[in-house]
Amino acid sequence: GENVGLHLPTLSVQEGDNSIINCAYSNSASDYFIWYKQESGKGPQFIIDIRSNMDKRQGQRVTVLLNKTVKHLSLQIAATQPGDSAVYFCAENIHLAGDMRFGAGTRLTVKP
Amino acid sequence: DTGVSQDPRHKITKRGQNVTFRCDPISEHNRLYWYRQTLGQGPEFLTYFQNEAQLEKSRLLSDRFSAERPKGSFSTLEIQRTEQGDSAMYLCASSPPSGQSQFFGPGTRLTVL
């Protein structure tokens, strides 16, 4: 299940497959990015972050890639599980600014 | 539980009433943020505090909204004369002095009838 190009509102993948969720951010001055996972009725849950001086960062089963040239961020989830089903948001921040600016989100559905 | 907590989790009110929400940040986090989220959208920034000081307010924060953090710990968000358009999830987040990572609470879902 790969979502190529601009992010789509929904992504459906088979359990065990890898997922790629894309995000185009808006501000070239943004220097910090977070991916959040949000399940229904809950607040956003921090997954992984990356600073603008990096282009890749890995966590447990997740990898974030940053391409500053085209202002693009992606989240890769390895071996997607049913518990990964949620809405995923990318968020950008400018150093010393208060607000995180969120994208519209992508709903990931994992089929057993 | 050492995460961000919010109270109440749900609030139903009639149009024109005032409501107040509370947020308790993660201990020792000096920055506290309020966001609003409507169905199908990402969270939208409302305001943030560094310790007691309210440093930034969004244009979304109309005159009917006020936020306080009197002792630099918990914060309250009050909405006066609620309108149906205020129905949303109100999220609180906090971040430590050393970083930009914002950690969110479970939110307060407001329904204005």
PDB file of C-alpha atoms in Angstrom:
ATOM      1  CA  GLY A   1       0.000   0.000   0.000  1.00  0.00           C
ATOM      2  CA  GLU A   2       1.884   3.049  -1.240  1.00  0.00           C
ATOM      3  CA  ASN A   3       0.426   6.493  -1.569  1.00  0.00           C
ATOM      4  CA  VAL A   4       2.511   8.279  -4.193  1.00  0.00           C
ATOM      5  CA  GLY A   5       2.505  11.992  -4.702  1.00  0.00           C
ATOM      6  CA  LEU A   6       0.303  14.328  -2.753  1.00  0.00           C
ATOM      7  CA  HIS A   7      -1.301  12.757   0.281  1.00  0.00           C
ATOM      8  CA  LEU A   8      -4.757  11.258  -0.138  1.00  0.00           C
ATOM      9  CA  PRO A   9      -7.479  11.406   2.474  1.00  0.00           C
ATOM     10  CA  THR A  10      -7.639   7.597   2.846  1.00  0.00           C
ATOM     11  CA  LEU A  11      -5.226   4.708   2.555  1.00  0.00           C
ATOM     12  CA  SER A  12      -6.169   1.057   2.810  1.00  0.00           C
ATOM     13  CA  VAL A  13      -3.529  -1.627   3.220  1.00  0.00           C
ATOM     14  CA  GLN A  14      -3.377  -5.323   3.958  1.00  0.00           C
ATOM     15  CA  GLU A  15      -2.131  -6.422   7.347  1.00  0.00           C
ATOM     16  CA  GLY A  16       1.579  -7.096   7.157  1.00  0.00           C
ATOM     17  CA  ASP A  17       2.193  -4.777   4.229  1.00  0.00           C
ATOM     18  CA  ASN A  18       4.224  -1.592   4.525  1.00  0.00           C
ATOM     19  CA  SER A  19       2.358   1.725   4.516  1.00  0.00           C
ATOM     20  CA  ILE A  20       3.556   5.061   3.232  1.00  0.00           C
ATOM     21  CA  ILE A  21       1.686   8.212   4.146  1.00  0.00           C
ATOM     22  CA  ASN A  22       2.690  11.433   2.424  1.00  0.00           C
ATOM     23  CA  CYS A  23       2.369  15.050   3.423  1.00  0.00           C
ATOM     24  CA  ALA A  24       3.150  18.314   1.667  1.00  0.00           C
ATOM     25  CA  TYR A  25       3.961  21.070   4.148  1.00  0.00           C
ATOM     26  CA  SER A  26       3.494  24.727   3.529  1.00  0.00           C
ATOM     27  CA  ASN A  27       6.214  26.829   5.090  1.00  0.00           C
ATOM     28  CA  SER A  28       9.811  26.672   3.921  1.00  0.00           C
ATOM     29  CA  ALA A  29      10.833  28.238   7.249  1.00  0.00           C
ATOM     30  CA  SER A  30       9.501  25.260   9.235  1.00  0.00           C
ATOM     31  CA  ASP A  31      12.335  23.511  11.000  1.00  0.00           C
ATOM     32  CA  TYR A  32      10.605  20.813  12.989  1.00  0.00           C
ATOM     33  CA  PHE A  33       8.040  18.207  12.015  1.00  0.00           C
ATOM     34  CA  ILE A  34       5.983  15.655  13.871  1.00  0.00           C
ATOM     35  CA  TRP A  35       3.779  12.787  12.796  1.00  0.00           C
ATOM     36  CA  TYR A  36       0.792  12.178  15.027  1.00  0.00           C
ATOM     37  CA  LYS A  37      -1.622   9.255  15.149  1.00  0.00           C
ATOM     38  CA  GLN A  38      -5.193   9.966  16.196  1.00  0.00           C
ATOM     39  CA  GLU A  39      -7.730   7.304  17.019  1.00  0.00           C
ATOM     40  CA  SER A  40     -11.421   8.052  17.156  1.00  0.00           C
ATOM     41  CA  GLY A  41     -12.378  10.093  20.200  1.00  0.00           C
ATOM     42  CA  LYS A  42      -8.795  10.517  21.378  1.00  0.00           C
ATOM     43  CA  GLY A  43      -6.178  13.230  21.241  1.00  0.00           C
ATOM     44  CA  PRO A  44      -3.279  13.080  18.760  1.00  0.00           C
ATOM     45  CA  GLN A  45      -0.528  10.704  19.837  1.00  0.00           C
ATOM     46  CA  PHE A  46       3.091  11.585  19.116  1.00  0.00           C
ATOM     47  CA  ILE A  47       4.715   9.004  16.818  1.00  0.00           C
ATOM     48  CA  ILE A  48       7.986  10.409  15.547  1.00  0.00           C
ATOM     49  CA  ASP A  49       9.616  13.748  14.876  1.00  0.00           C
ATOM     50  CA  ILE A  50      12.375  15.091  12.672  1.00  0.00           C
ATOM     51  CA  ARG A  51      14.327  18.314  12.488  1.00  0.00           C
ATOM     52  CA  SER A  52      15.092  20.121   9.275  1.00  0.00           C
ATOM     53  CA  ASN A  53      18.809  19.323   9.511  1.00  0.00           C
ATOM     54  CA  MET A  54      17.981  15.654   8.957  1.00  0.00           C
ATOM     55  CA  ASP A  55      16.384  13.861   6.025  1.00  0.00           C
ATOM     56  CA  LYS A  56      15.567  10.550   7.677  1.00  0.00           C
ATOM     57  CA  ARG A  57      14.786   9.292  11.132  1.00  0.00           C
ATOM     58  CA  GLN A  58      13.803   5.822  12.255  1.00  0.00           C
ATOM     59  CA  GLY A  59      11.758   4.623  15.175  1.00  0.00           C
ATOM     60  CA  GLN A  60      10.190   1.331  16.052  1.00  0.00           C
ATOM     61  CA  ARG A  61       8.497   0.164  12.822  1.00  0.00           C
ATOM     62  CA  VAL A  62       8.259   3.771  11.629  1.00  0.00           C
ATOM     63  CA  THR A  63      10.502   5.931   9.472  1.00  0.00           C
ATOM     64  CA  VAL A  64      10.067   9.580   8.622  1.00  0.00           C
ATOM     65  CA  LEU A  65      11.603  11.049   5.495  1.00  0.00           C
ATOM     66  CA  LEU A  66      11.971  14.756   4.897  1.00  0.00           C
ATOM     67  CA  ASN A  67      12.596  16.377   1.518  1.00  0.00           C
ATOM     68  CA  LYS A  68      13.047  20.071   2.080  1.00  0.00           C
ATOM     69  CA  THR A  69      13.586  20.811  -1.594  1.00  0.00           C
ATOM     70  CA  VAL A  70       9.983  19.970  -2.420  1.00  0.00           C
ATOM     71  CA  LYS A  71       8.606  20.485   1.105  1.00  0.00           C
ATOM     72  CA  HIS A  72       7.508  16.891   1.432  1.00  0.00           C
ATOM     73  CA  LEU A  73       7.299  14.609   4.436  1.00  0.00           C
ATOM     74  CA  SER A  74       6.457  10.931   4.548  1.00  0.00           C
ATOM     75  CA  LEU A  75       5.761   8.351   7.212  1.00  0.00           C
ATOM     76  CA  GLN A  76       6.579   4.730   6.525  1.00  0.00           C
ATOM     77  CA  ILE A  77       5.065   2.053   8.717  1.00  0.00           C
ATOM     78  CA  ALA A  78       6.588  -1.395   8.425  1.00  0.00           C
ATOM     79  CA  ALA A  79       4.493  -4.553   8.754  1.00  0.00           C
ATOM     80  CA  THR A  80       1.269  -2.613   9.292  1.00  0.00           C
ATOM     81  CA  GLN A  81      -1.000  -4.023  11.983  1.00  0.00           C
ATOM     82  CA  PRO A  82      -4.744  -3.579  12.639  1.00  0.00           C
ATOM     83  CA  GLY A  83      -3.839  -1.408  15.626  1.00  0.00           C
ATOM     84  CA  ASP A  84      -2.234   1.058  13.236  1.00  0.00           C
ATOM     85  CA  SER A  85      -5.656   1.970  11.841  1.00  0.00           C
ATOM     86  CA  ALA A  86      -6.177   5.633  12.640  1.00  0.00           C
ATOM     87  CA  VAL A  87      -5.910   9.109  11.140  1.00  0.00           C
ATOM     88  CA  TYR A  88      -2.339  10.284  10.709  1.00  0.00           C
ATOM     89  CA  PHE A  89      -1.427  13.966  10.738  1.00  0.00           C
ATOM     90  CA  CYS A  90       1.801  15.647   9.850  1.00  0.00           C
ATOM     91  CA  ALA A  91       2.504  18.867  11.693  1.00  0.00           C
ATOM     92  CA  GLU A  92       5.128  21.560  11.143  1.00  0.00           C
ATOM     93  CA  ASN A  93       6.590  24.111  13.486  1.00  0.00           C
ATOM     94  CA  ILE A  94       8.887  27.076  13.224  1.00  0.00           C
ATOM     95  CA  HIS A  95      11.459  27.428  15.977  1.00  0.00           C
ATOM     96  CA  LEU A  96      10.208  29.622  18.800  1.00  0.00           C
ATOM     97  CA  ALA A  97       6.729  29.865  17.298  1.00  0.00           C
ATOM     98  CA  GLY A  98       3.965  28.441  19.434  1.00  0.00           C
ATOM     99  CA  ASP A  99       1.727  26.725  16.986  1.00  0.00           C
ATOM    100  CA  MET A 100       2.089  23.388  15.306  1.00  0.00           C
ATOM    101  CA  ARG A 101       0.393  23.600  11.910  1.00  0.00           C
ATOM    102  CA  PHE A 102      -1.405  20.433  10.990  1.00  0.00           C
ATOM    103  CA  GLY A 103      -2.181  18.949   7.621  1.00  0.00           C
ATOM    104  CA  ALA A 104      -5.639  17.609   6.850  1.00  0.00           C
ATOM    105  CA  GLY A 105      -4.764  14.043   7.802  1.00  0.00           C
ATOM    106  CA  THR A 106      -4.847  10.636   6.147  1.00  0.00           C
ATOM    107  CA  ARG A 107      -7.084   7.842   7.351  1.00  0.00           C
ATOM    108  CA  LEU A 108      -5.231   4.538   7.360  1.00  0.00           C
ATOM    109  CA  THR A 109      -7.327   1.376   7.340  1.00  0.00           C
ATOM    110  CA  VAL A 110      -5.612  -1.958   7.814  1.00  0.00           C
ATOM    111  CA  LYS A 111      -7.468  -4.954   6.458  1.00  0.00           C
ATOM    112  CA  PRO A 112      -6.899  -8.277   8.236  1.00  0.00           C
TER     113      PRO A 112
ATOM    114  CA  ASP B   1      -0.971   8.699  34.546  1.00  0.00           C
ATOM    115  CA  THR B   2       1.709  11.280  33.858  1.00  0.00           C
ATOM    116  CA  GLY B   3       0.323  12.533  30.549  1.00  0.00           C
ATOM    117  CA  VAL B   4      -1.680  15.648  29.775  1.00  0.00           C
ATOM    118  CA  SER B   5      -5.137  15.475  31.331  1.00  0.00           C
ATOM    119  CA  GLN B   6      -8.260  17.407  30.454  1.00  0.00           C
ATOM    120  CA  ASP B   7     -11.544  17.864  32.229  1.00  0.00           C
ATOM    121  CA  PRO B   8     -14.337  17.350  31.425  1.00  0.00           C
ATOM    122  CA  ARG B   9     -14.041  14.881  28.590  1.00  0.00           C
ATOM    123  CA  HIS B  10     -17.456  15.771  27.268  1.00  0.00           C
ATOM    124  CA  LYS B  11     -19.628  18.849  27.703  1.00  0.00           C
ATOM    125  CA  ILE B  12     -23.095  19.476  26.342  1.00  0.00           C
ATOM    126  CA  THR B  13     -24.458  22.960  26.767  1.00  0.00           C
ATOM    127  CA  LYS B  14     -27.181  25.178  25.438  1.00  0.00           C
ATOM    128  CA  ARG B  15     -26.437  28.098  23.165  1.00  0.00           C
ATOM    129  CA  GLY B  16     -25.657  31.218  25.136  1.00  0.00           C
ATOM    130  CA  GLN B  17     -24.239  29.444  28.169  1.00  0.00           C
ATOM    131  CA  ASN B  18     -20.666  29.806  29.372  1.00  0.00           C
ATOM    132  CA  VAL B  19     -18.352  26.818  29.626  1.00  0.00           C
ATOM    133  CA  THR B  20     -14.920  26.311  31.156  1.00  0.00           C
ATOM    134  CA  PHE B  21     -12.426  23.571  30.430  1.00  0.00           C
ATOM    135  CA  ARG B  22      -9.358  22.614  32.395  1.00  0.00           C
ATOM    136  CA  CYS B  23      -6.012  21.258  31.257  1.00  0.00           C
ATOM    137  CA  ASP B  24      -3.258  19.816  33.440  1.00  0.00           C
ATOM    138  CA  PRO B  25       0.008  19.566  31.493  1.00  0.00           C
ATOM    139  CA  ILE B  26       2.783  17.057  31.943  1.00  0.00           C
ATOM    140  CA  SER B  27       4.697  17.896  35.075  1.00  0.00           C
ATOM    141  CA  GLU B  28       7.594  20.308  34.466  1.00  0.00           C
ATOM    142  CA  HIS B  29       6.392  21.218  30.987  1.00  0.00           C
ATOM    143  CA  ASN B  30       6.503  24.978  30.922  1.00  0.00           C
ATOM    144  CA  ARG B  31       4.633  25.462  27.665  1.00  0.00           C
ATOM    145  CA  LEU B  32       0.947  24.791  27.291  1.00  0.00           C
ATOM    146  CA  TYR B  33      -1.127  25.019  24.120  1.00  0.00           C
ATOM    147  CA  TRP B  34      -4.821  25.033  23.258  1.00  0.00           C
ATOM    148  CA  TYR B  35      -6.145  23.782  19.928  1.00  0.00           C
ATOM    149  CA  ARG B  36      -9.584  23.280  18.448  1.00  0.00           C
ATOM    150  CA  GLN B  37     -10.449  20.392  16.175  1.00  0.00           C
ATOM    151  CA  THR B  38     -13.606  19.983  14.127  1.00  0.00           C
ATOM    152  CA  LEU B  39     -14.693  16.740  12.544  1.00  0.00           C
ATOM    153  CA  GLY B  40     -12.469  15.623   9.701  1.00  0.00           C
ATOM    154  CA  GLN B  41      -9.940  18.402  10.200  1.00  0.00           C
ATOM    155  CA  GLY B  42      -6.575  18.708  11.835  1.00  0.00           C
ATOM    156  CA  PRO B  43      -6.204  20.622  15.089  1.00  0.00           C
ATOM    157  CA  GLU B  44      -6.125  24.422  14.752  1.00  0.00           C
ATOM    158  CA  PHE B  45      -4.001  26.483  17.095  1.00  0.00           C
ATOM    159  CA  LEU B  46      -5.793  28.812  19.507  1.00  0.00           C
ATOM    160  CA  THR B  47      -3.245  30.068  22.015  1.00  0.00           C
ATOM    161  CA  TYR B  48      -0.193  29.152  24.047  1.00  0.00           C
ATOM    162  CA  PHE B  49       1.473  29.918  27.340  1.00  0.00           C
ATOM    163  CA  GLN B  50       5.031  29.867  28.485  1.00  0.00           C
ATOM    164  CA  ASN B  51       4.764  29.578  32.240  1.00  0.00           C
ATOM    165  CA  GLU B  52       2.111  32.138  33.218  1.00  0.00           C
ATOM    166  CA  ALA B  53       2.523  34.325  30.168  1.00  0.00           C
ATOM    167  CA  GLN B  54       0.148  34.023  27.242  1.00  0.00           C
ATOM    168  CA  LEU B  55       2.524  34.549  24.336  1.00  0.00           C
ATOM    169  CA  GLU B  56       0.446  33.995  21.253  1.00  0.00           C
ATOM    170  CA  LYS B  57      -3.209  34.076  20.279  1.00  0.00           C
ATOM    171  CA  SER B  58      -4.745  32.956  17.015  1.00  0.00           C
ATOM    172  CA  ARG B  59      -7.306  35.056  15.191  1.00  0.00           C
ATOM    173  CA  LEU B  60      -9.613  32.085  15.824  1.00  0.00           C
ATOM    174  CA  LEU B  61      -9.669  33.112  19.472  1.00  0.00           C
ATOM    175  CA  SER B  62     -12.575  35.541  19.407  1.00  0.00           C
ATOM    176  CA  ASP B  63     -13.457  37.898  22.235  1.00  0.00           C
ATOM    177  CA  ARG B  64     -15.750  35.240  23.668  1.00  0.00           C
ATOM    178  CA  PHE B  65     -12.765  33.002  24.363  1.00  0.00           C
ATOM    179  CA  SER B  66     -10.347  33.520  27.205  1.00  0.00           C
ATOM    180  CA  ALA B  67      -7.547  31.347  28.498  1.00  0.00           C
ATOM    181  CA  GLU B  68      -5.595  31.586  31.704  1.00  0.00           C
ATOM    182  CA  ARG B  69      -2.679  29.870  33.352  1.00  0.00           C
ATOM    183  CA  PRO B  70      -2.410  31.771  36.633  1.00  0.00           C
ATOM    184  CA  LYS B  71       0.267  29.725  38.380  1.00  0.00           C
ATOM    185  CA  GLY B  72       2.091  28.381  35.378  1.00  0.00           C
ATOM    186  CA  SER B  73       0.710  24.891  35.926  1.00  0.00           C
ATOM    187  CA  PHE B  74      -2.882  24.049  34.901  1.00  0.00           C
ATOM    188  CA  SER B  75      -4.786  26.169  32.421  1.00  0.00           C
ATOM    189  CA  THR B  76      -8.437  26.974  31.825  1.00  0.00           C
ATOM    190  CA  LEU B  77     -10.193  27.866  28.601  1.00  0.00           C
ATOM    191  CA  GLU B  78     -13.507  29.660  28.935  1.00  0.00           C
ATOM    192  CA  ILE B  79     -16.026  30.238  26.192  1.00  0.00           C
ATOM    193  CA  GLN B  80     -18.697  32.803  26.898  1.00  0.00           C
ATOM    194  CA  ARG B  81     -22.093  32.947  25.203  1.00  0.00           C
ATOM    195  CA  THR B  82     -21.498  29.711  23.358  1.00  0.00           C
ATOM    196  CA  GLU B  83     -22.668  29.355  19.772  1.00  0.00           C
ATOM    197  CA  GLN B  84     -23.396  26.218  17.796  1.00  0.00           C
ATOM    198  CA  GLY B  85     -20.262  26.888  15.761  1.00  0.00           C
ATOM    199  CA  ASP B  86     -18.199  26.410  18.908  1.00  0.00           C
ATOM    200  CA  SER B  87     -19.009  22.694  18.874  1.00  0.00           C
ATOM    201  CA  ALA B  88     -15.671  20.963  18.484  1.00  0.00           C
ATOM    202  CA  MET B  89     -12.984  18.997  20.283  1.00  0.00           C
ATOM    203  CA  TYR B  90     -10.791  21.268  22.399  1.00  0.00           C
ATOM    204  CA  LEU B  91      -7.307  19.879  22.770  1.00  0.00           C
ATOM    205  CA  CYS B  92      -4.573  20.833  25.144  1.00  0.00           C
ATOM    206  CA  ALA B  93      -0.887  20.054  24.637  1.00  0.00           C
ATOM    207  CA  SER B  94       2.286  20.724  26.555  1.00  0.00           C
ATOM    208  CA  SER B  95       5.973  20.772  25.760  1.00  0.00           C
ATOM    209  CA  PRO B  96       9.152  20.801  27.858  1.00  0.00           C
ATOM    210  CA  PRO B  97      11.500  23.781  28.163  1.00  0.00           C
ATOM    211  CA  SER B  98      14.124  22.112  26.029  1.00  0.00           C
ATOM    212  CA  GLY B  99      12.090  21.015  23.063  1.00  0.00           C
ATOM    213  CA  GLN B 100       9.442  21.645  20.483  1.00  0.00           C
ATOM    214  CA  SER B 101       7.608  18.330  20.837  1.00  0.00           C
ATOM    215  CA  GLN B 102       3.986  18.860  21.820  1.00  0.00           C
ATOM    216  CA  PHE B 103       2.157  16.113  23.674  1.00  0.00           C
ATOM    217  CA  PHE B 104      -1.615  16.149  23.583  1.00  0.00           C
ATOM    218  CA  GLY B 105      -4.298  15.372  26.101  1.00  0.00           C
ATOM    219  CA  PRO B 106      -7.477  13.399  25.325  1.00  0.00           C
ATOM    220  CA  GLY B 107      -9.486  16.513  24.562  1.00  0.00           C
ATOM    221  CA  THR B 108     -12.812  17.923  25.691  1.00  0.00           C
ATOM    222  CA  ARG B 109     -15.638  17.423  23.245  1.00  0.00           C
ATOM    223  CA  LEU B 110     -18.049  20.344  23.354  1.00  0.00           C
ATOM    224  CA  THR B 111     -21.533  20.118  21.903  1.00  0.00           C
ATOM    225  CA  VAL B 112     -23.599  23.302  21.795  1.00  0.00           C
ATOM    226  CA  LEU B 113     -27.307  22.702  21.288  1.00  0.00           C
TER     227      LEU B 113
END
